[in-house]
CSV table of C-alpha atoms in Angstrom, one decimal:
chain,number,residue,atom,x,y,z
O,175,MET,CA,-201.5,252.6,-31.9
O,176,PHE,CA,-202.3,253.7,-35.4
O,177,VAL,CA,-199.7,255.6,-36.8
O,178,GLN,CA,-200.2,256.0,-41.0
O,179,TRP,CA,-201.0,253.1,-42.6
O,180,TYR,CA,-199.9,250.7,-39.1
O,181,PHE,CA,-201.9,249.6,-36.5
O,182,LEU,CA,-199.7,248.7,-33.3
O,183,GLN,CA,-201.2,247.0,-30.2
O,184,CYS,CA,-199.3,244.8,-27.7
O,185,LEU,CA,-201.2,242.2,-26.4
O,186,GLU,CA,-200.8,240.9,-22.8
O,187,GLY,CA,-202.3,238.1,-20.7
O,188,HIS,CA,-201.9,234.7,-20.4
O,189,ARG,CA,-200.7,232.3,-22.8
O,190,THR,CA,-204.4,230.8,-23.9
O,191,VAL,CA,-206.2,234.1,-23.7
O,192,VAL,CA,-203.5,236.0,-25.8
O,193,ASN,CA,-203.4,233.0,-28.6
O,194,THR,CA,-207.2,233.4,-28.7
O,195,LEU,CA,-207.5,237.2,-29.3
O,196,TYR,CA,-204.5,237.1,-31.8
O,197,HIS,CA,-206.2,234.0,-34.0
O,198,ARG,CA,-209.5,235.8,-33.9
O,199,ILE,CA,-207.3,239.0,-35.1
O,200,VAL,CA,-206.1,236.7,-37.6
O,201,LEU,CA,-209.1,235.5,-39.2
O,202,ASP,CA,-210.8,239.2,-39.0
O,203,SER,CA,-210.8,240.2,-42.6
O,204,ARG,CA,-210.4,244.1,-42.0
O,205,HIS,CA,-207.1,243.3,-40.9
O,206,THR,CA,-204.4,242.6,-43.6
O,207,ASP,CA,-201.1,240.8,-42.8
O,208,PRO,CA,-201.5,240.6,-39.3
O,209,ALA,CA,-197.6,239.6,-37.5
O,210,ILE,CA,-196.6,239.2,-34.5
O,211,LEU,CA,-193.0,241.2,-34.0
O,212,ASP,CA,-192.2,240.2,-31.0
O,213,PHE,CA,-193.5,237.5,-28.8
O,214,GLU,CA,-192.3,236.9,-25.0
O,215,GLU,CA,-192.7,235.6,-21.6
O,216,ILE,CA,-193.3,238.4,-18.9
O,217,VAL,CA,-193.4,238.2,-15.5
O,218,GLN,CA,-196.1,241.1,-14.6
O,219,ARG,CA,-197.9,242.6,-17.1
O,220,GLN,CA,-196.7,246.6,-18.4
O,221,PHE,CA,-199.6,247.6,-19.7
O,222,SER,CA,-202.4,246.3,-17.2
O,223,VAL,CA,-204.3,249.9,-16.4
O,224,TRP,CA,-204.6,250.7,-20.5
O,225,SER,CA,-207.4,249.5,-22.9
O,226,MET,CA,-207.5,250.1,-26.3
O,227,GLY,CA,-207.5,253.2,-27.7
O,228,LEU,CA,-205.7,255.8,-30.1
O,229,VAL,CA,-202.2,257.4,-31.0
O,230,SER,CA,-202.7,259.8,-32.9
O,231,SER,CA,-199.7,261.0,-35.3
O,232,THR,CA,-199.3,264.9,-33.3
O,233,ALA,CA,-196.1,267.0,-34.1
O,234,ASP,CA,-195.7,265.8,-30.3
O,235,ASN,CA,-195.8,262.1,-30.8
O,236,GLN,CA,-194.0,262.4,-34.4
O,237,THR,CA,-190.4,263.3,-32.5
O,238,LEU,CA,-191.0,259.6,-30.2
O,239,PHE,CA,-192.3,257.6,-33.5
O,240,LEU,CA,-189.0,258.8,-35.4
O,241,LYS,CA,-186.4,258.1,-32.5
O,242,TYR,CA,-187.4,254.3,-33.6
O,243,ALA,CA,-187.2,254.9,-37.3
O,244,THR,CA,-185.2,253.1,-39.1
O,245,GLY,CA,-185.3,254.8,-41.7
O,246,PRO,CA,-187.1,258.8,-42.8
O,247,GLN,CA,-190.9,256.7,-41.8
O,248,PHE,CA,-192.1,254.9,-38.8
O,249,ASP,CA,-191.8,250.7,-40.2
O,250,PRO,CA,-192.8,249.0,-37.3
O,251,TYR,CA,-192.2,245.9,-39.3
O,252,SER,CA,-188.0,246.9,-38.9
O,253,LEU,CA,-187.6,247.7,-35.3
O,254,SER,CA,-186.3,244.8,-33.9
O,255,ALA,CA,-187.4,243.5,-30.2
O,256,PRO,CA,-185.3,245.0,-28.3
O,257,ALA,CA,-186.2,248.9,-30.0
O,258,LEU,CA,-189.5,247.4,-30.2
O,259,ARG,CA,-190.3,246.8,-26.2
O,260,ALA,CA,-188.4,250.4,-25.5
O,261,PHE,CA,-190.8,252.1,-28.0
O,262,PHE,CA,-194.0,250.5,-25.8
O,263,THR,CA,-192.8,252.1,-23.0
O,264,GLU,CA,-191.6,254.9,-23.8
O,265,LEU,CA,-195.0,255.3,-25.5
O,266,GLN,CA,-196.6,254.0,-22.3
O,267,GLY,CA,-195.5,257.6,-20.9
O,268,ASN,CA,-194.8,259.9,-23.1
O,269,THR,CA,-197.9,259.9,-26.2
O,270,ARG,CA,-200.5,262.2,-26.7
O,271,TRP,CA,-203.7,260.7,-27.0
O,272,LEU,CA,-206.1,261.6,-29.5
O,273,THR,CA,-209.0,262.4,-27.8
């Protein structure tokens, strides 16, 4: 997901695969200040049928972004882990994708 200047991604899968991918992201010069905002082991994947896509800042999506914002702008760094998980869950079912 890309909102304003934030690129936000949920990585799921086997621990080794996720670690390898995260380290590749960290070493990629196109990424600035990557950070892990939440980490938990899961029983089953929530986003198993998703691949990369763009969730744009449409008017419909802005309502969702601001629902979880802690201020006047959406800032994923300010979200608690439970809020971030709820945001991704709602994002999965209620967003308009840029096509």
